[in-house]
Short mmCIF file of C-alpha atoms in Angstrom, two decimals:
data_model
loop_
_atom_site.label_atom_id
_atom_site.label_comp_id
_atom_site.label_asym_id
_atom_site.label_seq_id
_atom_site.Cartn_x
_atom_site.Cartn_y
_atom_site.Cartn_z
CA MET A 275 -9.30 -0.67 -10.62
CA THR A 276 -7.42 2.59 -10.20
CA ARG A 277 -3.74 2.52 -11.08
CA PHE A 278 -1.28 5.30 -10.40
CA VAL A 279 1.30 5.72 -13.17
CA GLY A 280 4.49 7.73 -12.75
CA ILE A 281 6.49 8.63 -15.87
CA ASP A 282 10.04 10.03 -15.99
CA PRO A 283 10.46 10.91 -19.69
CA ALA A 284 13.89 10.58 -21.32
CA THR A 285 15.66 8.44 -23.92
CA PHE A 286 15.43 5.85 -21.14
CA THR A 287 11.93 6.49 -19.79
CA GLY A 288 11.19 5.21 -16.30
CA VAL A 289 7.62 4.02 -15.69
CA VAL A 290 6.20 2.77 -12.40
CA ILE A 291 2.62 1.59 -11.88
CA LEU A 292 1.08 1.45 -8.39
CA ASP A 293 -2.08 -0.46 -7.52
CA ALA A 294 -5.09 1.09 -5.78
CA ASP A 295 -3.31 0.73 -2.43
CA GLY A 296 -0.15 2.47 -3.67
CA ARG A 297 1.97 -0.66 -4.02
CA PRO A 298 4.21 -1.12 -7.09
CA ILE A 299 2.86 -3.65 -9.58
CA GLY A 300 4.91 -2.55 -12.59
CA GLU A 301 8.43 -1.13 -12.85
CA THR A 302 10.19 -0.73 -16.17
CA VAL A 303 12.48 1.42 -18.28
CA LEU A 304 11.34 2.03 -21.85
CA LYS A 305 13.86 2.57 -24.63
CA GLY A 306 12.96 3.18 -28.25
CA LYS A 307 13.95 0.40 -30.61
CA GLY A 308 15.61 1.05 -33.96
CA LYS A 309 18.53 2.86 -35.47
CA SER A 310 20.29 5.11 -32.97
CA ALA A 311 21.95 8.51 -33.32
CA PRO A 312 24.83 9.90 -31.24
CA GLY A 313 23.68 12.21 -28.45
CA GLY A 314 19.96 12.02 -29.19
CA ILE A 315 17.04 9.91 -30.33
CA THR A 316 15.99 9.06 -33.89
CA GLN A 317 12.45 9.32 -35.20
CA GLU A 318 12.29 5.52 -35.32
CA GLN A 319 13.30 5.21 -31.69
CA ARG A 320 10.93 7.95 -30.58
CA VAL A 321 7.92 6.35 -32.26
CA SER A 322 8.86 3.01 -30.70
CA LEU A 323 9.12 4.63 -27.27
CA GLU A 324 5.70 6.26 -27.69
CA ASN A 325 4.09 2.99 -28.82
CA GLN A 326 5.53 1.13 -25.83
CA LEU A 327 3.99 3.63 -23.41
CA TYR A 328 0.67 3.50 -25.27
CA SER A 329 0.53 -0.29 -24.86
CA ILE A 330 1.14 -0.04 -21.10
CA LEU A 331 -1.60 2.48 -20.31
CA ARG A 332 -5.14 1.43 -19.44
CA PRO A 333 -8.45 3.29 -19.22
CA GLY A 334 -8.82 4.95 -15.83
CA ASP A 335 -5.10 5.26 -15.12
CA VAL A 336 -4.12 8.24 -12.97
CA ILE A 337 -1.01 9.57 -14.68
CA THR A 338 1.66 11.93 -13.42
CA LYS A 339 4.72 12.81 -15.49
CA GLU A 340 7.78 14.87 -14.79
CA GLY A 341 7.99 18.14 -16.70
CA ILE A 342 10.97 19.62 -18.53
CA GLY A 343 13.57 21.22 -16.29
CA HIS A 344 14.74 24.80 -16.87
CA ALA A 345 18.40 23.75 -17.19
CA THR A 346 17.71 20.72 -19.38
CA GLU A 347 20.49 19.75 -21.78
CA MET A 348 19.54 18.69 -25.33
CA LEU A 349 16.30 20.69 -25.02
CA ILE A 350 14.99 19.92 -28.52
CA THR A 351 15.38 16.16 -28.08
CA THR A 352 13.83 16.34 -24.61
CA ALA A 353 10.88 18.39 -25.87
CA LYS A 354 10.22 15.89 -28.67
CA ILE A 355 10.21 12.98 -26.21
CA HIS A 356 7.88 14.75 -23.79
CA GLY A 357 5.53 15.88 -26.54
CA GLY A 358 5.36 12.43 -28.08
CA LEU A 359 4.59 10.71 -24.78
CA GLU A 360 1.96 13.30 -23.93
CA GLY A 361 0.37 12.62 -27.32
CA MET A 362 0.16 8.92 -26.52
CA ILE A 363 -1.55 9.67 -23.20
CA THR A 364 -4.10 11.85 -24.97
CA ARG A 365 -4.69 9.26 -27.70
CA LYS A 366 -5.47 6.75 -24.97
CA GLY A 367 -8.23 9.08 -23.78
CA LEU A 368 -6.41 9.91 -20.55
CA GLU A 369 -5.24 13.05 -18.79
CA PHE A 370 -2.13 13.71 -16.73
CA ASP A 371 -0.68 15.96 -14.07
CA GLU A 372 2.78 17.39 -14.55
CA VAL A 373 5.26 17.88 -11.74
CA ALA A 374 8.42 19.97 -12.05
CA PRO A 375 11.78 18.20 -11.59
CA ASN A 376 12.56 20.35 -8.54
CA ALA A 377 9.20 19.40 -7.00
CA VAL A 378 10.00 15.70 -7.46
CA LYS A 379 13.22 16.22 -5.49
CA LYS A 380 11.41 18.38 -2.94
CA TYR A 381 8.83 15.64 -2.26
CA VAL A 382 11.59 13.49 -0.77
CA ASN A 383 13.50 16.44 0.72
CA VAL A 384 16.39 16.41 -1.75
CA SER A 385 17.86 19.83 -2.43
CA GLY A 386 19.04 20.74 -5.90
CA TRP A 387 22.24 22.14 -4.37
CA VAL A 388 25.03 20.99 -2.09
CA GLY A 389 27.63 22.88 -0.10
CA GLU A 390 27.71 25.93 2.14
CA PRO A 391 26.09 29.29 1.27
CA GLY A 392 28.33 31.22 -1.09
CA SER A 393 29.96 28.11 -2.50
CA LYS A 394 26.99 25.90 -3.38
CA GLN A 395 27.07 23.63 -6.42
CA ARG A 396 24.17 22.14 -8.34
CA LEU A 397 23.44 18.53 -7.46
CA LYS A 398 23.67 16.49 -10.65
CA GLY A 399 24.85 13.26 -12.23
CA LYS A 400 25.71 10.37 -9.98
CA ALA A 401 25.38 12.47 -6.81
CA LYS A 402 21.76 13.36 -7.67
CA LYS A 403 20.89 9.75 -8.47
CA GLU A 404 22.37 8.53 -5.17
CA ALA A 405 20.56 11.25 -3.21
CA MET A 406 17.21 10.35 -4.78
CA ALA A 407 17.76 6.63 -4.18
CA THR A 408 18.58 7.24 -0.51
CA ALA A 409 15.58 9.54 -0.10
CA ALA A 410 13.13 7.06 -1.70
CA LEU A 411 14.36 4.38 0.70
CA GLU A 412 14.04 6.67 3.72
CA HIS A 413 10.59 8.00 2.84
CA PHE A 414 8.91 4.95 1.33
CA GLY A 415 11.16 1.96 1.99
CA TYR A 416 11.51 1.67 -1.78
CA SER A 417 14.62 0.79 -3.75
CA ASN A 418 15.49 -0.09 -7.33
CA PRO A 419 18.87 -0.29 -9.07
CA ARG A 420 17.64 1.92 -11.93
CA HIS A 421 17.52 5.64 -11.10
CA ASP A 422 14.92 6.15 -13.86
CA VAL A 423 12.61 3.78 -12.00
CA VAL A 424 13.28 5.39 -8.61
CA ASP A 425 12.30 8.81 -10.00
CA ALA A 426 9.20 7.34 -11.66
CA TYR A 427 8.19 5.73 -8.37
CA ILE A 428 8.39 9.06 -6.52
CA ILE A 429 6.37 10.69 -9.33
CA ALA A 430 3.74 7.95 -9.02
CA LYS A 431 3.54 8.50 -5.23
CA ILE A 432 2.98 12.21 -5.85
CA GLY A 433 0.18 11.33 -8.27
CA GLU A 434 -1.38 8.98 -5.72
CA ALA A 435 -1.28 11.67 -3.02
CA VAL A 436 -2.84 14.29 -5.33
CA TYR A 437 -5.59 11.87 -6.33
CA ARG A 438 -6.49 11.03 -2.72
CA VAL A 439 -6.72 14.69 -1.72
CA ARG A 440 -8.77 15.61 -4.79
CA HIS A 441 -11.22 12.81 -4.11
CA GLY A 442 -11.57 13.50 -0.39
CA GLU A 443 -9.85 10.29 0.70
CA LYS A 444 -7.25 12.37 2.55
CA MET A 445 -6.75 15.96 3.63
CA LEU A 446 -3.55 17.92 3.10
CA HIS A 447 -2.86 17.92 6.82
CA ASP A 448 -2.84 14.10 6.76
CA PHE A 449 0.58 14.42 5.11
CA HIS A 450 2.81 15.25 8.05
CA LEU A 451 5.80 16.52 6.07
CA GLU A 452 5.46 20.18 5.09
CA TYR A 453 7.46 19.82 1.87
CA GLN A 454 5.16 17.04 0.70
CA ARG A 455 2.05 19.09 1.51
CA GLU A 456 3.46 21.97 -0.51
CA VAL A 457 4.14 19.81 -3.58
CA ILE A 458 0.63 18.34 -3.46
CA TRP A 459 -0.93 21.77 -2.98
CA SER A 460 1.08 23.27 -5.87
CA ILE A 461 -0.48 20.72 -8.24
CA ILE A 462 -4.05 20.86 -6.93
CA ASP A 463 -4.22 24.65 -6.59
CA PRO A 464 -1.28 26.30 -8.37
CA VAL A 465 -2.72 29.83 -8.09
CA GLY A 466 -3.40 29.53 -4.36
CA TYR A 467 0.00 27.98 -3.76
CA LYS A 468 1.79 30.82 -5.58
CA GLU A 469 0.05 33.33 -3.30
CA TYR A 470 1.13 31.29 -0.28
CA GLU A 471 4.71 31.21 -1.56
CA LYS A 472 4.78 35.01 -1.87
CA THR A 473 3.71 35.36 1.76
CA LYS A 474 6.01 32.60 2.96
CA ASN A 475 9.09 34.09 1.33
CA LYS A 476 8.27 37.70 2.19
CA LYS A 477 10.61 39.19 4.79
CA PRO A 478 8.83 41.04 7.63
CA LYS A 479 9.29 44.80 7.59
CA SER A 480 11.22 46.40 10.41
CA THR A 481 9.01 47.97 13.11
CA LYS A 482 11.73 50.26 14.45
CA ARG A 483 10.85 53.95 14.64
CA ARG A 484 13.12 56.15 12.58
CA GLY A 485 15.46 58.48 14.40
CA LYS A 486 15.29 56.75 17.77
CA PRO A 487 17.73 54.35 19.40
CA ALA A 488 16.72 50.74 19.20
CA ALA A 489 16.67 50.41 23.00
CA ALA A 490 14.08 53.15 23.33
CA ASP A 491 11.94 51.91 20.48
CA ASN A 492 8.63 50.12 20.75
CA HIS A 493 8.50 46.76 19.04
CA THR A 494 5.44 45.16 17.56
CA HIS A 495 5.20 41.42 18.03
CA MET A 496 4.15 39.90 14.74
CA THR A 497 1.65 37.09 14.93
CA GLU A 498 2.58 34.25 12.58
CA GLN A 499 -0.01 33.79 9.88
CA GLN A 500 -1.53 30.33 9.94
CA PHE A 501 -2.09 28.33 6.78
CA LEU A 502 -4.57 25.51 6.61
CA PHE A 503 -3.36 22.28 5.05
#
């Protein structure tokens, strides 16, 4: 039976497992056992964390994990955790999709910034956790007191959506929210999505004729380019 596994790697690693119908059947936070070190993770703890994930995974699991963010603090520690968990997935004979942290937020319409243009501040800490919890409840009716688990759940839902589109169970246009379609598309066809992004973000050139007043100018009506989802 197909299971969808979402992984939010960190010293406290959130893992959520969905059944074939997309319902949660496993929700946990993994923490490496052993001697600790201030501000990081020891080798003993890291190996324990990796072994715990290995024991959870099963043949046939559809795995999606969050990638490393560009502004990640403690980058070396984070990279070691991610690399170790990825190694356990590979040792289990499985593959995984990776989704960027910003894409995880985007899937539930959470912006990485708050405030008005010109004075925006990055959404982080408790504010980010609360925003993600509220968004998961609004989009999926899902809640959990652990933010690691909430993030892992959203990651698992992304993995489920990608799987269903890849296997023809759903089409992109079956997902009615544009931001969710874009996240799914960016994983299935990253090259095609990048080309779409260039066109989407490109500002239309002015059609005004040089040297003539605007009132006397001819204007070309641009036809919006349609994208198939």
